[in-house]
PDB file of C-alpha atoms in Angstrom:
ATOM      1  CA  MET U 152      -0.039   0.006   0.074  1.00  0.00           C
ATOM      2  CA  SER U 153       1.473   3.329  -0.988  1.00  0.00           C
ATOM      3  CA  CYS U 154       1.947   6.295   1.476  1.00  0.00           C
ATOM      4  CA  ARG U 155      -0.626   8.245  -0.182  1.00  0.00           C
ATOM      5  CA  THR U 156      -3.389   5.370  -0.155  1.00  0.00           C
ATOM      6  CA  ALA U 157      -2.453   4.646   3.776  1.00  0.00           C
ATOM      7  CA  TYR U 158      -3.111   8.430   4.004  1.00  0.00           C
ATOM      8  CA  ASN U 159      -6.500   8.842   2.513  1.00  0.00           C
ATOM      9  CA  LYS U 160      -7.494   5.403   4.012  1.00  0.00           C
ATOM     10  CA  LYS U 161      -6.710   7.293   7.374  1.00  0.00           C
ATOM     11  CA  ILE U 162      -8.342  10.300   6.353  1.00  0.00           C
ATOM     12  CA  ARG U 163     -11.295   8.742   5.662  1.00  0.00           C
ATOM     13  CA  SER U 164     -11.568   6.776   8.505  1.00  0.00           C
ATOM     14  CA  VAL U 165     -11.140   9.630  10.683  1.00  0.00           C
ATOM     15  CA  ALA U 166     -13.870  11.436   8.972  1.00  0.00           C
ATOM     16  CA  CYS U 167     -16.314   8.373   9.159  1.00  0.00           C
ATOM     17  CA  THR U 168     -15.658   8.114  13.031  1.00  0.00           C
ATOM     18  CA  LEU U 169     -15.902  12.058  13.252  1.00  0.00           C
ATOM     19  CA  GLY U 170     -19.274  11.618  11.687  1.00  0.00           C
ATOM     20  CA  LEU U 171     -20.711   9.382  13.883  1.00  0.00           C
ATOM     21  CA  LEU U 172     -19.374  11.128  16.890  1.00  0.00           C
ATOM     22  CA  PHE U 173     -20.633  14.537  15.797  1.00  0.00           C
ATOM     23  CA  CYS U 174     -23.989  13.200  14.417  1.00  0.00           C
ATOM     24  CA  SER U 175     -24.631  11.839  17.779  1.00  0.00           C
ATOM     25  CA  ALA U 176     -23.973  15.080  19.476  1.00  0.00           C
ATOM     26  CA  GLY U 177     -26.385  17.118  17.156  1.00  0.00           C
ATOM     27  CA  PHE U 178     -23.948  18.205  14.337  1.00  0.00           C
ATOM     28  CA  ALA U 179     -25.820  16.415  11.573  1.00  0.00           C
ATOM     29  CA  GLN U 180     -26.125  19.381   9.251  1.00  0.00           C
ATOM     30  CA  GLN U 181     -24.803  22.685   9.094  1.00  0.00           C
ATOM     31  CA  ALA U 182     -27.833  23.817   7.186  1.00  0.00           C
ATOM     32  CA  PRO U 183     -31.152  22.255   6.395  1.00  0.00           C
ATOM     33  CA  ASP U 184     -30.504  22.375   2.865  1.00  0.00           C
ATOM     34  CA  ARG U 185     -26.697  21.191   2.987  1.00  0.00           C
ATOM     35  CA  PRO U 186     -25.416  17.649   3.955  1.00  0.00           C
ATOM     36  CA  VAL U 187     -22.300  17.941   6.367  1.00  0.00           C
ATOM     37  CA  THR U 188     -19.381  16.258   3.884  1.00  0.00           C
ATOM     38  CA  PRO U 189     -16.344  14.110   5.050  1.00  0.00           C
ATOM     39  CA  ALA U 190     -14.605  17.648   4.429  1.00  0.00           C
ATOM     40  CA  ASP U 191     -16.462  19.670   6.802  1.00  0.00           C
ATOM     41  CA  LEU U 192     -16.113  17.143   9.468  1.00  0.00           C
ATOM     42  CA  VAL U 193     -12.238  17.237   9.476  1.00  0.00           C
ATOM     43  CA  LEU U 194     -12.236  20.733   9.144  1.00  0.00           C
ATOM     44  CA  HIS U 195     -14.477  21.057  12.375  1.00  0.00           C
ATOM     45  CA  TYR U 196     -12.654  18.347  13.924  1.00  0.00           C
ATOM     46  CA  LEU U 197      -9.346  20.273  13.266  1.00  0.00           C
ATOM     47  CA  GLN U 198     -10.536  23.252  15.117  1.00  0.00           C
ATOM     48  CA  GLN U 199     -11.407  21.488  18.539  1.00  0.00           C
ATOM     49  CA  ASP U 200      -9.017  22.221  20.927  1.00  0.00           C
ATOM     50  CA  MET U 201      -7.531  18.677  21.271  1.00  0.00           C
ATOM     51  CA  PHE U 202      -3.905  19.178  19.694  1.00  0.00           C
ATOM     52  CA  LEU U 203      -1.337  19.987  22.373  1.00  0.00           C
ATOM     53  CA  GLN U 204       1.376  22.187  20.720  1.00  0.00           C
ATOM     54  CA  PRO U 205       4.875  21.822  22.462  1.00  0.00           C
ATOM     55  CA  GLY U 206       6.083  24.812  24.381  1.00  0.00           C
ATOM     56  CA  THR U 207       2.425  26.493  24.129  1.00  0.00           C
ATOM     57  CA  GLY U 208      -0.465  23.729  25.200  1.00  0.00           C
ATOM     58  CA  PHE U 209      -3.902  24.349  23.251  1.00  0.00           C
ATOM     59  CA  HIS U 210      -5.112  27.140  20.802  1.00  0.00           C
ATOM     60  CA  ARG U 211      -7.590  28.374  23.370  1.00  0.00           C
ATOM     61  CA  VAL U 212      -6.042  27.953  26.971  1.00  0.00           C
ATOM     62  CA  HIS U 213      -2.103  28.234  26.698  1.00  0.00           C
ATOM     63  CA  ILE U 214       1.129  28.562  28.764  1.00  0.00           C
ATOM     64  CA  GLY U 215       1.198  31.897  29.927  1.00  0.00           C
ATOM     65  CA  GLN U 216      -2.454  32.688  30.446  1.00  0.00           C
ATOM     66  CA  SER U 217      -4.016  33.452  33.961  1.00  0.00           C
ATOM     67  CA  PHE U 218      -6.312  31.053  35.540  1.00  0.00           C
ATOM     68  CA  ALA U 219      -9.094  33.350  35.382  1.00  0.00           C
ATOM     69  CA  GLN U 220      -8.730  33.366  31.657  1.00  0.00           C
ATOM     70  CA  ALA U 221      -8.669  29.472  31.504  1.00  0.00           C
ATOM     71  CA  ALA U 222     -11.650  29.458  33.668  1.00  0.00           C
ATOM     72  CA  LYS U 223     -13.420  31.698  31.436  1.00  0.00           C
ATOM     73  CA  ILE U 224     -13.005  29.191  28.619  1.00  0.00           C
ATOM     74  CA  TRP U 225     -13.091  25.983  30.109  1.00  0.00           C
ATOM     75  CA  GLY U 226     -15.281  26.860  32.725  1.00  0.00           C
ATOM     76  CA  GLN U 227     -14.253  25.871  36.632  1.00  0.00           C
ATOM     77  CA  PRO U 228     -12.147  23.005  37.188  1.00  0.00           C
ATOM     78  CA  LYS U 229     -13.496  19.699  38.352  1.00  0.00           C
ATOM     79  CA  THR U 230     -10.820  20.119  41.373  1.00  0.00           C
ATOM     80  CA  ALA U 231      -8.457  23.066  42.239  1.00  0.00           C
ATOM     81  CA  GLN U 232      -5.442  22.821  44.602  1.00  0.00           C
ATOM     82  CA  LYS U 233      -3.291  25.306  46.041  1.00  0.00           C
ATOM     83  CA  ARG U 234      -0.015  24.543  47.894  1.00  0.00           C
ATOM     84  CA  ARG U 235       0.756  26.655  50.732  1.00  0.00           C
ATOM     85  CA  LEU U 236       4.405  26.692  50.665  1.00  0.00           C
ATOM     86  CA  ASP U 237       5.314  27.698  47.249  1.00  0.00           C
ATOM     87  CA  LYS U 238       1.317  28.594  46.187  1.00  0.00           C
ATOM     88  CA  THR U 239       1.403  26.546  43.160  1.00  0.00           C
ATOM     89  CA  LYS U 240      -2.072  26.029  41.548  1.00  0.00           C
ATOM     90  CA  LYS U 241      -3.190  22.674  40.063  1.00  0.00           C
ATOM     91  CA  TRP U 242      -6.393  22.797  38.585  1.00  0.00           C
ATOM     92  CA  MET U 243      -7.874  19.621  36.930  1.00  0.00           C
ATOM     93  CA  TYR U 244     -10.675  19.106  34.357  1.00  0.00           C
ATOM     94  CA  GLU U 245     -11.737  15.622  32.852  1.00  0.00           C
ATOM     95  CA  ALA U 246     -13.016  15.436  29.416  1.00  0.00           C
ATOM     96  CA  ALA U 247     -15.755  13.127  28.567  1.00  0.00           C
ATOM     97  CA  ASP U 248     -13.777  10.349  27.331  1.00  0.00           C
ATOM     98  CA  GLY U 249     -12.063  10.109  30.578  1.00  0.00           C
ATOM     99  CA  THR U 250      -9.145  12.255  29.582  1.00  0.00           C
ATOM    100  CA  VAL U 251      -7.533  14.203  32.562  1.00  0.00           C
ATOM    101  CA  LEU U 252      -6.214  17.650  31.404  1.00  0.00           C
ATOM    102  CA  MET U 253      -3.916  19.571  34.150  1.00  0.00           C
ATOM    103  CA  LEU U 254      -3.186  23.203  34.297  1.00  0.00           C
ATOM    104  CA  SER U 255      -0.561  24.188  36.984  1.00  0.00           C
ATOM    105  CA  GLY U 256       1.407  27.538  38.114  1.00  0.00           C
ATOM    106  CA  GLU U 257       1.308  30.201  40.316  1.00  0.00           C
ATOM    107  CA  ASP U 258      -0.583  33.116  38.856  1.00  0.00           C
ATOM    108  CA  SER U 259      -0.332  32.159  35.220  1.00  0.00           C
ATOM    109  CA  ILE U 260      -0.216  28.780  33.734  1.00  0.00           C
ATOM    110  CA  THR U 261       3.176  27.425  33.397  1.00  0.00           C
ATOM    111  CA  ALA U 262       2.581  23.546  32.601  1.00  0.00           C
ATOM    112  CA  ILE U 263      -0.440  21.839  31.209  1.00  0.00           C
ATOM    113  CA  THR U 264      -0.494  18.026  31.231  1.00  0.00           C
ATOM    114  CA  VAL U 265      -2.573  15.340  29.783  1.00  0.00           C
ATOM    115  CA  ALA U 266      -3.090  12.214  30.686  1.00  0.00           C
ATOM    116  CA  GLY U 267      -5.242   9.516  28.629  1.00  0.00           C
ATOM    117  CA  ALA U 268      -5.980   6.308  27.631  1.00  0.00           C
ATOM    118  CA  PRO U 269      -5.526   4.933  23.672  1.00  0.00           C
ATOM    119  CA  ASP U 270      -9.096   5.918  22.805  1.00  0.00           C
ATOM    120  CA  SER U 271      -8.730   9.417  23.601  1.00  0.00           C
ATOM    121  CA  LEU U 272      -9.066  12.124  21.125  1.00  0.00           C
ATOM    122  CA  TYR U 273      -6.505  14.460  22.695  1.00  0.00           C
ATOM    123  CA  GLN U 274      -2.553  13.995  20.912  1.00  0.00           C
ATOM    124  CA  SER U 275       0.437  16.270  20.313  1.00  0.00           C
ATOM    125  CA  ALA U 276      -0.174  18.576  17.329  1.00  0.00           C
ATOM    126  CA  GLN U 277       3.008  16.366  15.838  1.00  0.00           C
ATOM    127  CA  GLY U 278       0.769  13.131  16.062  1.00  0.00           C
ATOM    128  CA  ALA U 279       1.681  11.483  19.125  1.00  0.00           C
ATOM    129  CA  ARG U 280      -1.392   9.614  20.761  1.00  0.00           C
ATOM    130  CA  PHE U 281      -1.928   7.841  23.834  1.00  0.00           C
ATOM    131  CA  GLY U 282      -0.860   4.483  23.517  1.00  0.00           C
ATOM    132  CA  MET U 283       2.091   4.774  21.206  1.00  0.00           C
ATOM    133  CA  THR U 284       5.353   3.148  22.292  1.00  0.00           C
ATOM    134  CA  PRO U 285       8.393   5.133  23.162  1.00  0.00           C
ATOM    135  CA  ALA U 286      10.130   4.572  20.042  1.00  0.00           C
ATOM    136  CA  GLU U 287       6.847   5.507  17.911  1.00  0.00           C
ATOM    137  CA  VAL U 288       7.093   9.031  19.982  1.00  0.00           C
ATOM    138  CA  ALA U 289      10.400   9.203  19.559  1.00  0.00           C
ATOM    139  CA  ARG U 290      10.102   8.896  15.528  1.00  0.00           C
ATOM    140  CA  LEU U 291       7.670  11.979  15.953  1.00  0.00           C
ATOM    141  CA  TYR U 292      10.362  13.637  18.218  1.00  0.00           C
ATOM    142  CA  PRO U 293      13.817  12.907  17.153  1.00  0.00           C
ATOM    143  CA  GLY U 294      16.918  13.502  19.604  1.00  0.00           C
ATOM    144  CA  ALA U 295      15.915  11.530  22.606  1.00  0.00           C
ATOM    145  CA  ALA U 296      16.936   7.823  23.140  1.00  0.00           C
ATOM    146  CA  SER U 297      14.101   5.351  23.337  1.00  0.00           C
ATOM    147  CA  ARG U 298      16.046   2.519  23.952  1.00  0.00           C
ATOM    148  CA  GLY U 299      15.472  -0.274  26.825  1.00  0.00           C
ATOM    149  CA  ARG U 300      12.465   0.229  29.344  1.00  0.00           C
ATOM    150  CA  VAL U 301      11.516   3.963  28.553  1.00  0.00           C
ATOM    151  CA  LYS U 302       9.640   6.048  31.693  1.00  0.00           C
ATOM    152  CA  LYS U 303       9.873   9.543  29.912  1.00  0.00           C
ATOM    153  CA  LEU U 304      11.223  11.081  26.837  1.00  0.00           C
ATOM    154  CA  ALA U 305      11.631  14.793  27.669  1.00  0.00           C
ATOM    155  CA  TYR U 306      12.514  17.560  24.755  1.00  0.00           C
ATOM    156  CA  PRO U 307      13.079  20.599  27.076  1.00  0.00           C
ATOM    157  CA  ARG U 308      13.911  22.971  23.900  1.00  0.00           C
ATOM    158  CA  LEU U 309      10.609  22.416  22.549  1.00  0.00           C
ATOM    159  CA  GLY U 310       8.793  22.423  25.822  1.00  0.00           C
ATOM    160  CA  ILE U 311       7.183  19.117  26.074  1.00  0.00           C
ATOM    161  CA  SER U 312       7.951  15.785  27.851  1.00  0.00           C
ATOM    162  CA  PHE U 313       6.108  12.109  27.326  1.00  0.00           C
ATOM    163  CA  SER U 314       5.393   9.769  30.472  1.00  0.00           C
ATOM    164  CA  PHE U 315       4.829   5.972  29.261  1.00  0.00           C
ATOM    165  CA  ILE U 316       3.404   3.396  31.770  1.00  0.00           C
ATOM    166  CA  ASN U 317       3.733  -0.033  30.845  1.00  0.00           C
ATOM    167  CA  GLY U 318       5.295   0.955  27.725  1.00  0.00           C
ATOM    168  CA  THR U 319       2.933   2.991  26.029  1.00  0.00           C
ATOM    169  CA  LEU U 320       2.055   6.548  26.295  1.00  0.00           C
ATOM    170  CA  ALA U 321      -0.109   7.523  29.196  1.00  0.00           C
ATOM    171  CA  ALA U 322       0.922  11.301  29.614  1.00  0.00           C
ATOM    172  CA  MET U 323       2.413  14.362  27.574  1.00  0.00           C
ATOM    173  CA  GLN U 324       3.349  17.602  29.797  1.00  0.00           C
ATOM    174  CA  VAL U 325       3.765  20.974  27.766  1.00  0.00           C
ATOM    175  CA  PHE U 326       5.966  23.974  29.197  1.00  0.00           C
ATOM    176  CA  ALA U 327       7.877  26.932  28.066  1.00  0.00           C
ATOM    177  CA  PRO U 328      10.484  25.572  26.058  1.00  0.00           C
ATOM    178  CA  GLU U 329      14.355  25.932  27.574  1.00  0.00           C
ATOM    179  CA  ARG U 330      16.420  28.616  26.086  1.00  0.00           C
ATOM    180  CA  PRO U 331      19.790  27.679  24.276  1.00  0.00           C
TER     181      PRO U 331
END
């Protein structure tokens, strides 16, 4: 199978899956006289805030933003903690698919951590998905060794790290990139 054929098959699969998701969520039609096309579904999917950008975070909630701004966008967190000693806040949100999103920092967000299972819709902007092996992630982000039993791959210059449990990706964290 050629790369292009595999790519087209993957896009059709994503569009079909998204079609089922959005139709069940009331996204069956954009207008009464125009049916939703697979291209519409793909565009709608790409506009969602499910892609974690290294060193930045999400499109709508990102590193450097205040917790108050995040609350305006995502609402109040499911749980909120504040440590007395260093005044670090940790806000936790839970997505519908069981994915957990955690914002941390003092006055502004300094790190965003996303933990999920292989069926989570969240992924990195470069394509790292929950359930991937360290070797698969290392192919997307060259530079860190992925030999042996890897528990963490870190890319400080990009502002992203990956944590593995039982050999599969379980959590991603973004933070401000390290300056050379």
